[in-house]
């Protein structure tokens, strides 16, 4: 059964206009709400045949729940952004951002023109509610009434407007403004929704952090070493970390001041880093307590680069493998554990030789595992400081290292200091 048939069935059951139901159903499905769940939401919205006459509950932001079908709220606009999405084969402009009252914050998406600015206090009537990544989000559509009200709401420390430092950004942020220096910029052509599309990607930096970015409508101001202000960006998750997205509706202009790119990464305990859910650039210190399988002299598929087993790639089957160096370390500091992955260059440093030396070592021993054994003997039981990009998923936490070095100082003295701290 397609959406047209689902909408016709709902309209017949509920006694409401089919086109209105179809529009609501399409909006929910567009945001990945399963069809059965979407239909249930619409049945609650229209009162199972009541024609939608039920008055939406008036709620504080903190009381809005994903199970609500539609609500009325009064809140201050914190941020508002604008971008285009592909909807049923056509481009559609949506507005999105965040609202707040004295009880909390909530994201919103408007499917209709939204002419309000950060700082405006709005009364929304009959706003839809959907679940987005586990949290409720308000949907503003044709059936939603929106009016500005002369009412002062105490929103505490919430910041009105989208100005943020990179360190404050999180996946899901919309309508944000950043002042940054692009420190890596690469132009590439991808297979986009309209065929081959040129984009820019790389790394942005400010005084607080570094984050990856994508400019989907390349702006000439985004060039390496420039200092620019980007307005109306949105943030997605990329490999477990925030990524800044610049769209056709974003504005980019050169700054008179110079944005200093931080050279350092935030230094965190492993437990704290893992709890963050993912970080693009972080430094942790810990002990190597083990070397995982798949380390040392490994074989990769020449097509996709995956590590193979017995000459077999999971995607491409039997392949002519290529040798490479890689190390996967179990890293622990007492607050948590993660896997640190060293690439070929860092592996060569800790092994004490490159690919040719590793091959010769393996041939002499008639065992490829001797390379991993040598790395294990060198690293296990010692403390190191490492920096890189951290991702966290259902399989655990993994840090792809860009730097890896043994710490300075006396290990016994550090242990005594730690024991003293714990005993306080």
Coordinates of C-alpha atoms in Angstrom, one line a residue:
X1 CA 0.0 0.0 0.0
X2 CA 1.5 3.4 -1.0
X3 CA 1.1 6.7 0.8
X4 CA -1.8 7.7 -1.5
X5 CA -3.7 4.6 -0.4
X6 CA -2.8 5.1 3.3
X7 CA -4.0 8.7 3.2
X8 CA -7.3 7.6 1.5
X9 CA -7.9 5.0 4.1
X10 CA -7.2 7.4 7.0
X11 CA -9.3 10.2 5.5
X12 CA -12.2 7.7 5.1
X13 CA -11.9 6.4 8.7
X14 CA -11.5 9.8 10.3
X15 CA -13.9 11.8 8.1
X16 CA -11.4 14.5 7.3
X17 CA -9.9 16.0 4.1
X18 CA -7.7 13.5 2.2
X19 CA -5.2 16.1 1.0
X20 CA -4.7 17.4 4.5
X21 CA -4.1 13.9 5.9
X22 CA -1.8 13.1 2.9
X23 CA 0.3 16.2 3.6
X24 CA 0.6 15.3 7.3
X25 CA 1.5 11.7 6.5
X26 CA 4.1 12.7 3.9
X27 CA 5.7 15.1 6.4
X28 CA 6.0 12.4 9.1
X29 CA 7.3 9.8 6.6
X30 CA 9.8 12.3 5.2
X31 CA 11.4 12.4 8.7
X32 CA 11.7 8.6 8.9
X33 CA 8.6 8.0 11.0
X34 CA 7.4 4.5 10.2
X35 CA 4.1 4.5 8.3
X36 CA 2.2 2.6 11.0
X37 CA 3.5 5.0 13.7
X38 CA 2.7 8.0 11.5
X39 CA -0.9 6.8 10.9
X40 CA -1.3 6.3 14.7
X41 CA -0.1 9.8 15.3
X42 CA -2.6 11.2 12.8
X43 CA -5.4 9.1 14.3
X44 CA -4.7 10.7 17.7
X45 CA -4.4 14.1 16.1
X46 CA -7.8 13.9 14.4
X47 CA -9.5 12.2 17.3
X48 CA -10.3 8.9 15.6
X49 CA -13.1 10.5 13.5
X50 CA -13.6 13.6 15.5
X51 CA -12.5 15.7 12.5
X52 CA -9.6 17.3 14.4
X53 CA -11.9 19.4 16.6
X54 CA -10.0 18.5 19.8
X55 CA -8.2 21.5 21.3
X56 CA -4.4 20.9 21.5
X57 CA -3.0 20.8 25.0
X58 CA -1.1 23.9 26.1
X59 CA 2.2 22.8 27.4
X60 CA 5.5 24.0 28.7
X61 CA 8.4 23.0 26.5
X62 CA 9.8 20.6 29.1
X63 CA 6.4 18.8 29.2
X64 CA 6.2 18.2 25.4
X65 CA 6.5 14.4 24.8
X66 CA 7.1 12.3 21.7
X67 CA 3.7 10.7 22.3
X68 CA 1.9 14.0 21.9
X69 CA 0.1 14.4 18.6
X70 CA -0.2 18.2 18.6
X71 CA 0.3 20.9 21.2
X72 CA 0.3 24.6 21.8
X73 CA 3.4 26.3 23.3
X74 CA 4.7 29.8 24.0
X75 CA 8.4 30.2 23.6
X76 CA 11.3 32.4 22.5
X77 CA 13.0 31.8 19.2
X78 CA 16.7 31.0 19.9
X79 CA 17.9 30.1 16.5
X80 CA 16.4 29.9 13.0
X81 CA 17.9 28.5 9.8
X82 CA 16.8 27.8 6.3
X83 CA 17.8 25.0 3.9
X84 CA 16.5 22.9 1.0
X85 CA 15.7 19.2 1.2
X86 CA 14.6 16.8 -1.5
X87 CA 11.0 15.8 -0.8
X88 CA 9.1 13.4 -3.1
X89 CA 11.5 14.1 -5.9
X90 CA 11.2 17.9 -5.6
X91 CA 13.2 20.5 -3.7
X92 CA 11.5 22.0 -0.7
X93 CA 12.7 24.9 1.5
X94 CA 12.2 24.3 5.2
X95 CA 13.0 26.5 8.3
X96 CA 14.4 25.0 11.4
X97 CA 15.9 26.0 14.7
X98 CA 15.3 25.9 18.4
X99 CA 12.8 27.4 20.8
X100 CA 13.0 27.9 24.6
X101 CA 10.8 28.9 27.5
X102 CA 11.6 28.9 31.2
X103 CA 11.5 25.1 31.4
X104 CA 13.7 24.0 28.5
X105 CA 14.6 23.9 24.8
X106 CA 13.0 22.2 21.9
X107 CA 13.9 21.9 18.2
X108 CA 11.4 22.8 15.5
X109 CA 10.9 22.4 11.8
X110 CA 8.6 24.7 9.8
X111 CA 7.2 23.5 6.5
X112 CA 5.7 26.9 5.8
X113 CA 7.2 30.4 5.5
X114 CA 8.8 31.4 8.9
X115 CA 9.5 35.1 9.1
X116 CA 10.4 35.3 12.7
X117 CA 13.8 36.2 14.2
X118 CA 15.8 35.1 17.2
X119 CA 14.4 36.9 20.3
X120 CA 10.8 36.9 19.1
X121 CA 8.3 35.4 21.5
X122 CA 5.8 33.2 19.7
X123 CA 2.6 31.4 20.6
X124 CA 2.2 28.3 18.5
X125 CA -1.2 26.7 18.3
X126 CA -1.7 23.1 17.0
X127 CA 1.9 22.4 16.4
X128 CA 2.7 18.8 15.5
X129 CA 5.1 16.7 17.5
X130 CA 7.4 14.0 16.1
X131 CA 10.3 12.1 17.5
X132 CA 13.7 12.9 16.2
X133 CA 16.7 10.9 17.5
X134 CA 14.8 10.1 20.6
X135 CA 13.6 13.6 21.5
X136 CA 10.4 15.5 20.7
X137 CA 10.5 18.1 17.9
X138 CA 7.8 20.6 17.0
X139 CA 6.5 20.6 13.4
X140 CA 4.9 23.8 12.1
X141 CA 2.6 23.3 9.2
X142 CA -0.5 24.8 7.5
X143 CA -2.6 23.9 10.5
X144 CA -0.4 25.6 13.0
X145 CA -1.2 29.1 14.1
X146 CA 1.8 31.4 14.9
X147 CA 1.6 34.8 16.5
X148 CA 4.1 37.1 18.2
X149 CA 3.2 37.9 21.8
X150 CA 4.3 40.8 24.0
X151 CA 5.4 38.5 26.8
X152 CA 8.7 38.3 28.6
X153 CA 9.9 34.7 29.3
X154 CA 12.8 34.0 31.6
X155 CA 14.9 31.6 29.6
X156 CA 17.9 31.7 32.0
X157 CA 21.3 31.2 30.4
X158 CA 19.9 30.2 27.0
X159 CA 21.6 32.2 24.3
X160 CA 19.4 34.0 21.8
X161 CA 20.9 33.9 18.4
X162 CA 23.1 31.3 16.7
X163 CA 26.6 32.6 17.5
X164 CA 28.7 29.7 18.7
X165 CA 32.3 28.6 19.2
X166 CA 33.1 25.3 17.5
X167 CA 33.6 23.6 20.8
X168 CA 29.9 24.4 21.7
X169 CA 28.4 22.8 18.5
X170 CA 26.6 19.5 18.6
X171 CA 24.9 17.3 16.0
X172 CA 21.4 18.6 15.3
X173 CA 22.2 22.3 15.8
X174 CA 20.5 24.5 13.2
X175 CA 20.8 28.2 12.3
X176 CA 24.2 28.5 13.9
X177 CA 26.8 31.2 13.1
X178 CA 30.6 30.6 13.5
X179 CA 33.7 32.7 13.0
X180 CA 36.4 30.4 11.8
X181 CA 39.6 29.8 9.8
X182 CA 39.5 27.0 7.2
X183 CA 42.8 25.2 7.8
X184 CA 42.1 22.4 5.2
X185 CA 40.0 22.9 2.1
X186 CA 39.5 20.4 -0.7
X187 CA 37.3 20.7 -3.8
X188 CA 35.7 17.4 -4.9
X189 CA 33.0 16.2 -7.2
X190 CA 30.4 13.8 -5.8
X191 CA 27.4 12.0 -7.1
X192 CA 24.7 14.3 -5.6
X193 CA 21.0 14.3 -5.8
X194 CA 21.2 16.2 -9.1
X195 CA 24.0 14.2 -10.5
X196 CA 27.7 15.2 -10.3
X197 CA 28.1 18.1 -7.8
X198 CA 31.1 20.1 -6.8
X199 CA 31.5 20.6 -3.0
X200 CA 34.2 21.8 -0.6
X201 CA 35.2 19.8 2.4
X202 CA 37.9 20.0 5.0
X203 CA 38.5 21.3 8.5
X204 CA 37.5 24.6 10.2
X205 CA 39.2 25.9 13.3
X206 CA 38.7 28.7 15.8
X207 CA 40.2 29.5 19.2
X208 CA 38.2 26.6 20.8
X209 CA 38.3 23.6 18.6
X210 CA 38.6 22.1 15.1
X211 CA 35.7 20.5 13.2
X212 CA 35.2 19.0 9.7
X213 CA 32.9 20.9 7.3
X214 CA 31.2 20.5 4.0
X215 CA 30.2 23.5 1.8
X216 CA 27.4 22.1 -0.4
X217 CA 27.3 25.3 -2.5
X218 CA 30.9 26.3 -2.7
X219 CA 31.5 29.9 -1.5
X220 CA 34.6 31.5 -2.8
X221 CA 35.3 33.1 0.6
X222 CA 35.9 29.6 2.0
X223 CA 39.6 29.3 1.3
X224 CA 42.5 28.0 3.4
X225 CA 43.9 30.5 5.8
X226 CA 41.0 33.0 5.5
X227 CA 39.1 34.3 8.5
X228 CA 35.4 34.2 7.7
X229 CA 32.0 34.5 9.4
X230 CA 29.5 31.8 8.4
X231 CA 25.8 32.4 9.1
X232 CA 23.0 29.9 8.9
X233 CA 25.0 26.7 9.1
X234 CA 23.7 23.4 10.4
X235 CA 25.5 20.6 12.2
X236 CA 25.3 16.9 11.4
X237 CA 27.1 13.9 12.8
X238 CA 30.1 12.6 10.9
X239 CA 31.9 9.6 12.2
X240 CA 30.6 10.2 15.6
X241 CA 31.6 13.9 15.8
X242 CA 29.9 17.2 14.9
X243 CA 30.4 18.4 11.3
X244 CA 29.6 21.9 10.1
X245 CA 27.4 22.1 7.0
X246 CA 27.2 25.2 4.8
X247 CA 24.3 25.4 2.3
X248 CA 23.1 27.6 -0.5
X249 CA 21.2 29.6 2.1
X250 CA 24.3 30.2 4.2
X251 CA 26.1 33.5 4.0
X252 CA 29.9 33.7 4.2
X253 CA 31.8 36.9 4.5
X254 CA 35.4 37.8 5.2
X255 CA 36.3 39.1 8.7
X256 CA 38.5 42.1 9.4
X257 CA 39.9 40.3 12.5
X258 CA 42.0 37.2 12.3
X259 CA 40.6 34.0 13.8
X260 CA 43.4 32.2 15.5
X261 CA 43.2 28.5 14.9
X262 CA 43.9 26.5 18.0
X263 CA 46.9 24.2 17.8
X264 CA 45.8 22.1 20.7
X265 CA 43.0 19.6 21.3
X266 CA 41.0 19.3 24.4
X267 CA 42.7 16.9 26.9
X268 CA 40.1 14.6 28.5
X269 CA 40.0 11.5 30.6
X270 CA 39.0 8.5 28.5
X271 CA 35.8 8.0 30.4
X272 CA 34.8 11.7 29.7
X273 CA 35.8 11.5 26.1
X274 CA 33.8 8.3 25.5
X275 CA 30.7 9.8 27.3
X276 CA 30.8 12.7 24.8
X277 CA 29.6 10.4 22.1
X278 CA 32.3 11.4 19.7
X279 CA 34.9 14.1 19.1
X280 CA 36.7 15.2 16.0
X281 CA 39.9 16.2 17.8
X282 CA 40.8 15.1 21.3
X283 CA 43.8 14.1 23.4
X284 CA 43.8 11.3 25.9
X285 CA 46.6 9.8 28.0
X286 CA 46.5 6.1 29.1
X287 CA 48.3 2.8 29.4
X288 CA 48.5 0.3 26.6
X289 CA 47.1 -2.8 28.1
X290 CA 46.9 -4.9 24.9
X291 CA 47.3 -5.2 21.2
X292 CA 44.2 -6.4 19.3
X293 CA 44.1 -9.0 16.6
X294 CA 44.5 -7.5 13.1
X295 CA 47.6 -5.5 14.1
X296 CA 51.1 -5.5 12.6
X297 CA 51.6 -6.6 9.0
X298 CA 48.1 -6.8 7.5
X299 CA 46.6 -7.5 4.1
X300 CA 44.2 -5.1 2.5
X301 CA 41.7 -5.3 -0.4
X302 CA 43.1 -3.1 -3.3
X303 CA 39.5 -2.1 -4.2
X304 CA 38.1 -0.9 -0.9
X305 CA 41.1 -0.9 1.5
X306 CA 39.4 -3.2 4.0
X307 CA 41.6 -5.7 5.9
X308 CA 41.2 -9.1 4.4
X309 CA 41.2 -12.6 5.9
X310 CA 42.9 -15.3 4.0
X311 CA 42.8 -13.2 0.8
X312 CA 39.1 -12.8 1.0
X313 CA 37.4 -9.3 1.2
X314 CA 33.9 -9.1 2.7
X315 CA 32.8 -7.0 -0.2
X316 CA 34.9 -8.1 -3.2
X317 CA 35.6 -11.8 -2.5
X318 CA 39.0 -13.2 -3.5
X319 CA 41.4 -10.4 -4.3
X320 CA 45.1 -9.8 -4.9
X321 CA 45.9 -8.4 -1.4
X322 CA 48.2 -5.5 -0.7
X323 CA 50.4 -5.4 2.4
X324 CA 50.1 -2.6 5.0
X325 CA 50.9 -1.7 8.5
X326 CA 48.3 -1.1 11.2
X327 CA 48.1 -1.3 15.0
X328 CA 45.0 -1.5 17.2
X329 CA 45.8 -0.8 20.9
X330 CA 43.6 -1.3 24.0
X331 CA 44.1 2.0 25.9
X332 CA 43.0 2.4 29.5
X333 CA 43.4 5.2 32.1
X334 CA 41.3 3.9 34.9
X335 CA 38.2 6.0 33.9
X336 CA 37.5 4.1 30.7
X337 CA 38.8 2.0 27.8
X338 CA 39.0 2.6 24.0
X339 CA 40.7 1.3 21.0
X340 CA 43.5 3.4 19.5
X341 CA 44.2 2.8 15.8
X342 CA 47.7 3.7 14.5
X343 CA 48.1 4.1 10.7
X344 CA 51.0 2.8 8.7
X345 CA 53.3 5.8 9.5
X346 CA 52.6 5.7 13.3
X347 CA 52.9 1.9 13.3
X348 CA 56.3 2.2 11.5
X349 CA 57.4 4.5 14.3
X350 CA 56.5 2.2 17.2
X351 CA 57.6 -0.9 15.3
X352 CA 61.0 0.6 14.4
X353 CA 60.8 -0.1 10.7
X354 CA 58.6 0.3 7.6
X355 CA 56.8 -2.1 5.3
X356 CA 59.9 -3.6 3.8
X357 CA 61.4 -4.3 7.2
X358 CA 58.2 -5.9 8.4
X359 CA 58.0 -8.2 5.3
X360 CA 61.6 -9.3 5.8
X361 CA 60.9 -9.9 9.5
X362 CA 57.9 -12.0 8.7
X363 CA 59.7 -14.0 5.9
X364 CA 62.6 -14.8 8.3
X365 CA 60.3 -16.0 11.0
X366 CA 57.9 -17.6 8.4
X367 CA 55.1 -16.0 10.5
X368 CA 53.4 -12.6 9.9
X369 CA 52.4 -12.4 13.5
X370 CA 56.0 -11.6 14.6
X371 CA 55.4 -8.0 13.6
X372 CA 52.5 -7.6 16.0
X373 CA 54.4 -9.5 18.7
X374 CA 57.3 -7.0 18.4
X375 CA 54.9 -4.1 18.7
X376 CA 53.2 -5.8 21.7
X377 CA 56.5 -6.2 23.5
X378 CA 57.4 -2.6 22.9
X379 CA 54.1 -0.9 23.9
X380 CA 52.2 -3.0 26.5
X381 CA 52.5 -1.7 30.0
X382 CA 53.7 1.8 29.1
X383 CA 51.9 5.1 29.2
X384 CA 51.3 7.2 26.1
X385 CA 49.6 10.4 25.0
X386 CA 47.6 10.2 21.8
X387 CA 45.5 12.6 19.8
X388 CA 43.0 12.0 17.0
X389 CA 39.3 11.6 16.1
X390 CA 37.1 9.6 18.4
X391 CA 34.0 7.8 17.3
X392 CA 31.6 5.9 19.6
X393 CA 29.1 3.3 18.5
X394 CA 27.5 0.0 19.5
X395 CA 30.9 -1.7 19.1
X396 CA 32.7 0.6 21.5
X397 CA 35.0 3.7 21.3
X398 CA 37.7 4.0 18.6
X399 CA 40.3 6.8 18.3
X400 CA 42.0 7.2 14.9
X401 CA 45.3 8.6 16.0
X402 CA 47.1 11.5 14.3
X403 CA 49.7 11.7 17.1
X404 CA 51.1 9.1 19.5
X405 CA 54.0 9.5 21.9
X406 CA 55.2 8.2 25.2
X407 CA 54.6 10.4 28.2
X408 CA 57.4 12.1 30.0
X409 CA 58.2 11.6 33.7
X410 CA 58.5 8.7 36.1
X411 CA 55.6 6.2 35.9
X412 CA 56.0 5.3 39.6
X413 CA 55.6 9.0 40.6
X414 CA 52.5 9.3 38.4
X415 CA 51.0 6.2 40.0
X416 CA 51.7 7.6 43.5
X417 CA 50.1 10.9 42.6
X418 CA 47.0 9.1 41.2
X419 CA 46.7 7.0 44.4
X420 CA 47.0 10.1 46.5
X421 CA 44.3 11.8 44.5
X422 CA 41.9 8.8 44.8
X423 CA 42.6 8.7 48.5
X424 CA 41.6 12.3 49.1

